[in-house]
Coordinates of C-alpha atoms (C1' of nucleotides) in Angstrom, one line a residue:
Chain Y
M1 CA -0.2 0.0 -0.3
S2 CA 1.1 3.5 -1.2
N3 CA 2.4 5.7 1.9
I4 CA -0.8 7.5 2.4
K5 CA -0.9 11.6 3.2
K6 CA -3.2 13.7 5.1
S7 CA -5.5 13.9 1.8
H8 CA -5.7 10.3 1.7
F9 CA -7.8 10.6 5.0
A10 CA -9.3 13.6 4.3
I11 CA -11.1 12.0 1.6
L12 CA -11.1 8.4 2.9
G13 CA -13.0 10.5 5.7
L14 CA -15.7 12.4 3.7
L15 CA -16.6 9.0 2.0
S16 CA -17.5 7.4 5.6
W17 CA -19.7 10.3 5.9
Q18 CA -21.4 9.4 3.0
P19 CA -20.6 7.9 -0.5
Q20 CA -20.4 10.6 -3.2
S21 CA -18.2 12.5 -6.2
G22 CA -14.7 13.7 -6.4
Y23 CA -17.1 16.7 -7.4
D24 CA -19.0 16.6 -4.6
I25 CA -16.0 16.3 -2.1
K26 CA -14.5 19.7 -3.5
K27 CA -18.0 21.7 -3.0
L28 CA -18.4 20.6 0.7
V29 CA -14.7 21.5 1.4
E30 CA -14.9 24.6 -0.4
V31 CA -18.4 25.4 1.1
G32 CA -18.4 24.0 4.0
L33 CA -15.1 23.7 5.5
S34 CA -12.7 26.1 4.0
H35 CA -12.2 27.5 7.3
F36 CA -9.9 24.3 8.6
W37 CA -9.6 22.5 4.8
N38 CA -8.7 22.5 1.3
E39 CA -8.8 20.2 -1.3
N40 CA -8.4 20.1 -5.3
Y41 CA -9.5 18.6 -8.5
G42 CA -5.5 17.8 -9.1
N43 CA -5.7 16.1 -5.9
I44 CA -8.8 14.3 -5.1
Y45 CA -9.3 12.5 -8.5
P46 CA -5.8 10.6 -8.3
T47 CA -6.5 10.2 -4.8
L48 CA -10.2 8.2 -5.5
D49 CA -8.5 6.1 -8.0
G50 CA -5.7 5.3 -5.3
L51 CA -8.2 4.9 -2.5
V52 CA -9.6 2.1 -5.0
R53 CA -6.8 0.5 -6.1
D54 CA -5.9 0.3 -2.3
G55 CA -9.0 -0.9 -1.9
L56 CA -10.5 1.6 0.7
A57 CA -13.0 2.8 -1.8
V58 CA -15.2 1.4 -4.7
K59 CA -16.5 3.6 -7.4
E60 CA -19.6 3.0 -8.2
A61 CA -20.9 4.1 -11.4
G62 CA -24.0 6.5 -9.6
N63 CA -25.7 8.0 -13.4
T64 CA -27.7 10.2 -11.4
S65 CA -30.8 11.6 -13.6
G66 CA -30.0 13.2 -17.0
R67 CA -27.0 14.2 -15.6
R68 CA -23.0 13.5 -16.9
T69 CA -21.5 10.4 -15.7
R70 CA -21.0 10.8 -11.9
N71 CA -18.6 8.4 -10.2
V72 CA -19.7 7.7 -6.9
Y73 CA -17.2 6.1 -4.5
R74 CA -18.3 4.4 -1.5
I75 CA -15.8 3.7 1.2
T76 CA -14.9 -0.5 2.2
Q77 CA -14.6 -2.1 5.5
Q78 CA -10.8 -1.6 5.3
G79 CA -10.9 1.8 4.6
Q80 CA -13.4 2.2 7.2
Q81 CA -10.9 0.4 9.6
L82 CA -7.8 2.0 8.1
F83 CA -9.7 5.5 8.7
D84 CA -11.3 4.8 12.2
D85 CA -7.3 4.0 13.1
W86 CA -6.1 7.4 11.9
L87 CA -8.4 9.1 13.6
A88 CA -7.8 7.4 16.8
Q89 CA -3.6 8.6 16.5
P90 CA -3.0 12.3 18.1
A91 CA -3.0 15.1 15.0
D92 CA 0.7 15.7 14.2
L93 CA 1.3 19.1 15.6
P94 CA 1.4 21.6 12.1
I95 CA 4.4 22.5 10.9
V96 CA 4.0 26.5 11.9
R97 CA 4.8 29.4 9.0
N98 CA 2.9 32.4 9.7
E99 CA 3.7 35.0 7.3
L100 CA 2.1 37.9 9.1
L101 CA 4.5 37.2 12.2
L102 CA 7.7 36.9 10.0
K103 CA 6.9 40.1 8.5
F104 CA 6.0 41.8 12.3
F105 CA 9.3 40.5 13.7
L106 CA 10.8 41.6 10.6
S107 CA 9.9 44.7 10.2
G108 CA 11.8 45.2 14.3
R109 CA 14.9 46.5 12.5
L110 CA 12.6 49.8 11.2
P111 CA 10.9 52.4 13.6
N112 CA 8.0 51.3 14.7
K113 CA 5.5 53.1 12.0
A114 CA 5.8 50.0 9.7
S115 CA 5.2 47.7 12.2
L116 CA 2.0 49.4 12.9
R117 CA 1.0 49.4 9.6
I118 CA 1.7 46.1 9.3
V119 CA -0.4 45.2 12.9
Q120 CA -3.5 47.3 11.4
N121 CA -3.2 46.3 7.6
Y122 CA -3.8 42.8 9.6
Q123 CA -6.3 43.4 11.9
V124 CA -9.1 44.8 9.2
H125 CA -7.9 41.4 7.0
Q126 CA -9.0 39.7 10.6
Q127 CA -12.2 41.9 10.9
V128 CA -13.4 40.9 7.7
I129 CA -13.0 37.2 8.6
L130 CA -14.9 37.3 12.3
E131 CA -17.8 39.2 10.2
D132 CA -18.0 36.2 7.7
Y133 CA -17.8 33.9 10.7
R134 CA -20.0 35.2 12.4
R135 CA -23.0 35.4 10.0
S136 CA -22.5 31.7 9.1
A137 CA -21.7 30.5 12.7
A138 CA -25.2 32.1 13.5
I139 CA -26.9 30.8 10.1
L140 CA -26.0 27.5 11.4
G141 CA -26.8 28.1 14.9
R142 CA -30.3 28.8 14.3
A143 CA -30.9 26.1 12.2
I144 CA -29.8 23.8 14.8
E145 CA -31.9 25.4 17.3
T146 CA -35.3 25.1 15.4
G147 CA -34.4 21.9 13.2
T148 CA -35.3 23.2 10.5
Y149 CA -32.5 23.9 7.3
P150 CA -33.4 26.6 5.5
Q151 CA -31.5 27.5 1.9
E152 CA -28.3 28.3 3.3
V153 CA -27.9 25.8 5.1
M154 CA -28.2 23.0 2.7
M155 CA -25.7 25.9 0.9
L156 CA -22.6 25.6 3.4
L157 CA -23.2 21.9 4.1
N158 CA -23.5 21.4 0.1
N159 CA -26.1 19.3 0.4
D160 CA -28.1 18.8 -3.0
T161 CA -26.5 15.7 -4.4
R162 CA -25.9 14.1 -1.4
P163 CA -29.3 13.2 0.5
L164 CA -28.9 13.4 4.3
N165 CA -31.3 12.1 6.6
T166 CA -32.2 14.5 9.2
K167 CA -30.3 13.5 12.1
Q168 CA -27.1 13.5 9.8
K169 CA -27.6 16.4 9.1
A170 CA -28.1 17.6 12.4
R171 CA -24.7 16.6 13.1
Q172 CA -23.3 17.8 10.4
C173 CA -24.3 21.7 11.5
K174 CA -23.0 20.8 14.8
F175 CA -19.8 19.7 14.5
V176 CA -19.2 22.5 11.5
L177 CA -20.7 25.1 13.8
L178 CA -18.1 24.0 16.4
T179 CA -15.3 24.1 14.0
L180 CA -16.5 27.2 13.1
R181 CA -16.3 27.9 16.8
H182 CA -12.9 27.6 16.8
G183 CA -12.1 29.4 13.9
I184 CA -14.1 32.3 15.3
M185 CA -12.0 32.1 18.9
A186 CA -8.9 31.9 16.9
V187 CA -9.7 35.4 15.0
E188 CA -10.8 36.9 18.4
A189 CA -7.4 36.3 19.8
R190 CA -5.7 37.8 16.9
L191 CA -7.8 40.4 17.3
A192 CA -7.2 41.0 20.6
W193 CA -2.6 40.7 20.1
C194 CA -3.5 43.5 17.9
Q195 CA -4.4 45.6 20.3
E196 CA -2.5 44.8 22.7
V197 CA 0.7 45.1 20.2
M198 CA -0.7 48.4 18.5
Q199 CA -0.4 49.8 22.2
V200 CA 2.6 48.9 23.1
L201 CA 4.3 50.2 20.0
T202 CA 2.6 53.7 20.1
E203 CA 3.5 53.9 24.4
Chain G
M1 CA 15.5 37.3 -11.6
S2 CA 13.9 33.8 -10.5
N3 CA 10.7 33.7 -9.3
I4 CA 11.0 34.3 -5.5
K5 CA 9.3 32.6 -2.8
K6 CA 9.1 33.3 0.7
S7 CA 11.7 31.9 2.4
H8 CA 13.7 33.7 0.0
F9 CA 12.4 36.6 1.9
A10 CA 13.2 35.2 5.3
I11 CA 16.4 34.9 4.7
L12 CA 16.7 38.0 3.1
G13 CA 14.5 39.7 6.4
L14 CA 17.5 37.8 8.4
L15 CA 20.3 39.1 6.7
S16 CA 19.1 42.3 6.9
W17 CA 19.0 42.3 11.0
Q18 CA 22.8 41.5 10.5
P19 CA 25.1 39.8 8.2
Q20 CA 25.1 36.5 9.3
S21 CA 25.9 32.6 7.9
G22 CA 23.0 29.8 6.9
Y23 CA 24.2 28.1 10.1
D24 CA 23.3 30.8 11.7
I25 CA 19.8 31.3 10.6
K26 CA 19.0 27.6 11.1
K27 CA 19.8 28.2 14.6
L28 CA 18.1 31.6 14.7
V29 CA 15.2 29.8 13.3
E30 CA 15.0 27.2 15.3
V31 CA 15.7 29.1 18.9
G32 CA 14.3 32.1 18.4
L33 CA 11.1 32.1 15.8
S34 CA 10.8 28.0 15.6
H35 CA 7.0 29.0 17.0
F36 CA 6.2 31.0 13.8
W37 CA 8.7 29.6 11.2
N38 CA 10.7 27.0 10.1
E39 CA 13.8 26.6 7.7
N40 CA 16.5 23.7 6.8
Y41 CA 19.4 23.5 5.7
G42 CA 18.2 21.7 2.3
N43 CA 16.7 25.4 1.8
I44 CA 18.6 27.7 3.2
Y45 CA 22.0 27.1 1.8
P46 CA 20.6 27.1 -2.0
T47 CA 18.3 30.2 -1.4
L48 CA 21.8 31.9 0.0
D49 CA 23.6 30.8 -3.4
G50 CA 20.3 32.6 -5.4
L51 CA 20.5 35.3 -3.2
V52 CA 24.0 36.2 -4.4
R53 CA 23.6 34.8 -7.8
D54 CA 20.2 37.7 -8.1
G55 CA 22.6 40.1 -6.5
L56 CA 20.6 40.9 -3.8
A57 CA 23.3 39.4 -1.2
V58 CA 26.9 39.3 -0.8
K59 CA 29.3 36.0 0.5
E60 CA 31.8 37.4 2.9
A61 CA 34.2 34.6 3.2
G62 CA 34.8 35.7 6.9
N63 CA 36.9 32.7 8.8
T64 CA 36.1 33.4 12.3
S65 CA 39.0 32.7 14.5
G66 CA 40.2 28.6 14.3
R67 CA 36.8 27.9 13.2
R68 CA 36.3 25.7 10.0
T69 CA 35.2 28.7 6.8
R70 CA 32.3 30.4 8.0
N71 CA 30.4 31.8 5.1
V72 CA 28.3 34.8 6.0
Y73 CA 25.9 36.8 3.9
R74 CA 25.2 40.6 3.8
I75 CA 22.5 41.9 2.0
T76 CA 22.8 44.4 -0.6
Q77 CA 21.2 47.8 -1.0
Q78 CA 19.0 46.0 -4.3
G79 CA 18.3 42.9 -1.4
Q80 CA 17.5 45.9 0.8
Q81 CA 15.4 47.7 -1.3
L82 CA 13.3 44.7 -2.4
F83 CA 13.1 42.9 0.7
D84 CA 11.4 46.8 1.9
D85 CA 9.2 46.0 -0.6
W86 CA 8.4 43.1 0.3
L87 CA 7.5 44.0 3.8
A88 CA 5.3 46.8 2.3
Q89 CA 2.9 44.5 0.6
P90 CA 0.1 42.9 2.9
A91 CA 0.5 39.1 3.9
D92 CA -0.7 36.8 1.8
L93 CA -3.4 34.7 4.2
P94 CA -2.4 31.5 4.5
I95 CA -3.9 28.2 3.4
V96 CA -5.6 26.7 6.0
R97 CA -5.2 22.9 6.8
N98 CA -5.5 21.9 10.5
E99 CA -5.7 18.4 10.7
L100 CA -7.3 18.9 14.2
L101 CA -10.3 20.1 13.5
L102 CA -10.0 17.2 10.1
K103 CA -10.1 15.3 12.6
F104 CA -13.0 16.7 15.0
F105 CA -15.7 17.3 12.3
L106 CA -15.0 13.3 10.8
S107 CA -15.2 12.6 14.4
G108 CA -18.5 13.7 14.3
R109 CA -19.9 10.5 12.7
L110 CA -18.8 8.4 15.6
P111 CA -20.2 8.5 19.2
N112 CA -19.6 12.0 21.5
K113 CA -16.4 9.9 23.0
A114 CA -14.8 9.8 19.8
S115 CA -14.5 13.8 19.1
L116 CA -13.9 14.3 23.2
R117 CA -11.4 12.0 23.0
I118 CA -9.5 13.9 20.6
V119 CA -10.5 17.2 22.1
Q120 CA -8.4 16.3 25.1
N121 CA -5.8 15.0 23.9
Y122 CA -5.5 18.7 22.1
Q123 CA -5.7 20.4 25.2
V124 CA -2.8 18.7 26.5
H125 CA -0.5 19.5 23.9
Q126 CA -1.5 22.8 23.9
Q127 CA -0.9 23.1 27.6
V128 CA 2.4 21.8 26.8
I129 CA 3.0 24.3 24.5
L130 CA 1.3 27.3 26.7
E131 CA 3.9 26.2 29.6
D132 CA 6.4 26.3 27.3
Y133 CA 5.7 29.9 25.7
R134 CA 4.7 31.4 28.8
R135 CA 8.0 30.1 30.3
S136 CA 10.1 31.4 27.6
A137 CA 8.0 34.9 27.2
A138 CA 9.0 35.7 31.2
I139 CA 12.8 35.2 30.7
L140 CA 12.3 37.6 27.9
G141 CA 9.9 40.0 29.9
R142 CA 12.7 40.1 32.8
A143 CA 15.3 40.7 30.3
I144 CA 13.6 43.4 28.5
E145 CA 12.7 45.5 32.5
T146 CA 16.0 44.6 33.6
G147 CA 18.4 45.6 30.7
T148 CA 20.3 42.7 31.2
Y149 CA 20.0 39.5 28.9
P150 CA 21.6 36.5 30.5
Q151 CA 23.1 33.3 28.6
E152 CA 19.2 32.1 28.6
V153 CA 18.4 35.0 27.2
M154 CA 21.4 35.0 24.1
M155 CA 19.9 31.2 24.0
L156 CA 16.5 32.1 22.4
L157 CA 18.5 34.8 19.9
N158 CA 21.4 32.4 19.8
N159 CA 23.8 35.3 19.9
D160 CA 27.4 33.8 20.1
T161 CA 28.3 34.4 16.6
R162 CA 26.6 37.3 15.5
P163 CA 26.8 40.0 18.0
L164 CA 24.8 42.6 18.3
N165 CA 24.8 45.7 20.5
T166 CA 22.4 46.8 23.0
K167 CA 19.8 48.6 21.1
Q168 CA 19.4 46.1 18.8
K169 CA 19.4 43.1 22.1
A170 CA 16.4 45.0 23.3
R171 CA 14.7 45.5 20.1
Q172 CA 14.9 41.9 18.4
C173 CA 13.9 40.7 22.3
K174 CA 10.9 42.9 22.1
F175 CA 10.0 41.6 19.2
V176 CA 10.8 37.8 19.5
L177 CA 7.9 38.2 23.0
L178 CA 5.6 40.3 20.8
T179 CA 5.3 37.1 18.5
L180 CA 5.6 34.7 21.3
R181 CA 2.9 37.1 22.9
H182 CA 0.6 36.4 19.3
G183 CA 1.4 32.3 20.6
I184 CA 0.5 32.5 23.6
M185 CA -3.2 34.0 23.2
A186 CA -3.5 31.8 19.8
V187 CA -3.4 29.0 22.8
E188 CA -5.1 30.4 25.4
A189 CA -8.4 30.6 22.4
R190 CA -7.4 26.9 21.4
L191 CA -7.9 25.6 24.8
A192 CA -11.2 27.9 25.8
W193 CA -12.0 26.0 22.6
C194 CA -11.3 23.1 23.8
Q195 CA -13.4 24.0 27.0
E196 CA -16.4 25.0 25.0
V197 CA -16.7 21.8 22.8
M198 CA -16.4 19.8 25.7
Q199 CA -19.1 21.1 27.7
V200 CA -21.2 21.3 24.4
L201 CA -20.4 17.5 23.8
T202 CA -20.9 16.5 27.2
E203 CA -24.2 17.8 28.2
Chain Q
dT1 C1' 39.3 10.4 22.4
dC2 C1' 35.9 10.6 20.9
dA3 C1' 30.9 12.7 21.4
dG4 C1' 28.9 16.6 20.1
dA5 C1' 28.8 21.1 18.5
dC6 C1' 30.1 23.7 14.0
dA7 C1' 29.8 23.7 9.7
dT8 C1' 28.4 23.5 4.3
dG9 C1' 26.1 21.4 1.2
dT10 C1' 23.7 18.1 -2.7
dA11 C1' 19.9 15.0 -4.2
dA12 C1' 15.3 12.7 -4.5
dG13 C1' 11.3 12.3 -3.0
dT14 C1' 6.6 14.3 -1.4
dC15 C1' 3.0 16.8 -1.2
dG16 C1' 0.3 19.3 -3.2
dT17 C1' -0.9 24.0 -7.2
dT18 C1' -1.8 25.7 -11.3
dA19 C1' -3.1 25.5 -15.5
dC20 C1' -4.5 23.1 -19.3
dA21 C1' -8.2 20.2 -21.6
dT22 C1' -12.9 18.1 -22.2
dG23 C1' -17.9 17.6 -22.7
dA24 C1' -22.5 17.5 -20.9
dT25 C1' -26.6 20.2 -19.6
dT26 C1' -29.5 23.4 -18.0
dC27 C1' -31.7 28.0 -18.0
dA28 C1' -32.4 32.8 -19.1
Chain L
dT1 C1' -27.7 30.5 -27.9
dG2 C1' -24.3 31.3 -25.1
dA3 C1' -23.0 31.2 -19.6
dA4 C1' -23.3 29.1 -16.0
dT5 C1' -22.5 24.9 -13.6
dC6 C1' -21.9 20.2 -13.5
dA7 C1' -18.0 16.7 -14.0
dT8 C1' -13.6 14.0 -14.9
dG9 C1' -9.4 14.2 -15.8
dT10 C1' -4.0 15.0 -16.2
dA11 C1' 0.7 17.2 -16.8
dA12 C1' 4.1 20.3 -15.4
dC13 C1' 5.7 22.8 -12.2
dG14 C1' 6.9 25.1 -7.3
dA15 C1' 8.3 24.8 -2.8
dC16 C1' 10.2 22.8 0.2
dT17 C1' 11.8 18.2 3.6
dT18 C1' 14.6 14.1 4.1
dA19 C1' 18.5 11.4 4.3
dC20 C1' 22.8 11.6 2.8
dA21 C1' 28.0 13.1 2.2
dT22 C1' 31.5 15.3 4.1
dG23 C1' 34.9 17.3 7.9
dT24 C1' 36.6 20.3 11.8
dC25 C1' 37.0 21.9 16.7
dT26 C1' 36.3 22.1 21.5
dG27 C1' 36.4 20.0 25.8
dA28 C1' 35.1 16.7 29.2

DNA sequence: TCAGACATGTAAGTCGTTACATGATTCA
DNA sequence: TGAATCATGTAACGACTTACATGTCTGA
């Protein structure tokens, strides 16, 4: 079995929610998980082939309605096993490469004004992101509370081609919301840092 | 001029603090900047060559004391110009790939216990990191307050081969400390998230 | 004397991204 | 009829990372 990387597990894990196509995976990640993950076609399709080759998934040539051929993939027992094993292992701690902090640190050679400009610019960007996250979180929160899943939520879950039952829907909403909370709290911390730094550097 | 990537600017920027060798750069990043950046030899040495080729730095074959040949690199006017231009541009927003959140999200298919295990494990790791960061921050804070730079601080700045004057030293300490504050606040936010998630999932 | 820090570099590999190529279907 | 979305794929490239190779100097 070939050396297995994170994308493999990401895709395998998405198949473990429900069988779907490469296109579905791309859209789901793009729309619902983009605050913590990304995948692109150039990676997805070869990975799906690889999963099939390794017996971790099977291709079910599902030709939904009059559409073009959709290749729907379903996780196998073996794939499920491998995925569950991976899930049980602690996540690797990410290699950190924060360009903003790099710029900030390296600006230390110059007058404070240069560093302040960097931080102010960062602050503006983070504020935009925060509002975006909060909007999404509000939509999801409302859906979970009321048990109704309007168009907006389905957009966030990209649920048009992969039918989910109510329980799955609620569960997926809940987990997307919790990951969004992570994003919100992280952004808030960054904004607090901006405040602190601006205070220190303007003293 | 070849297509220039982040590592080039990171290294160029470190040269803009003071002339130094590839080995110095590696150690400085490893010891003082590891909470937000990394570089490895396989990248540093070819990059330094590239900088010289592009006229952004010059090699000063400085043979310090009886040691093995040390190739010390000094940034050029042109390099400084290019670096300053880069510094003035907003940082690219990083492509996010958070393995922990991926695992957490994908664990949503299973009973809450599985998700809780992931979060608890994360919490423990983050606590260790937090203590580490706090220790370093305390050392740096003390140095800045008292104006004295004991061995410990010099370790954090890896200041044995690249002599700094007092002003540079204070400045560098201050900026490392401020980036550390970013790390601390980020980790605290993650720990707060763990708390929140554990509460939600055990209800 | 020998372990460990000092010091520089190369080659191959990995993983993911970008750009390209192709074509069907839907709806305004 | 033509733009947008649905849908699948490949090839080349880019940006590091890992493993390897080599040798010096210092201090216990």
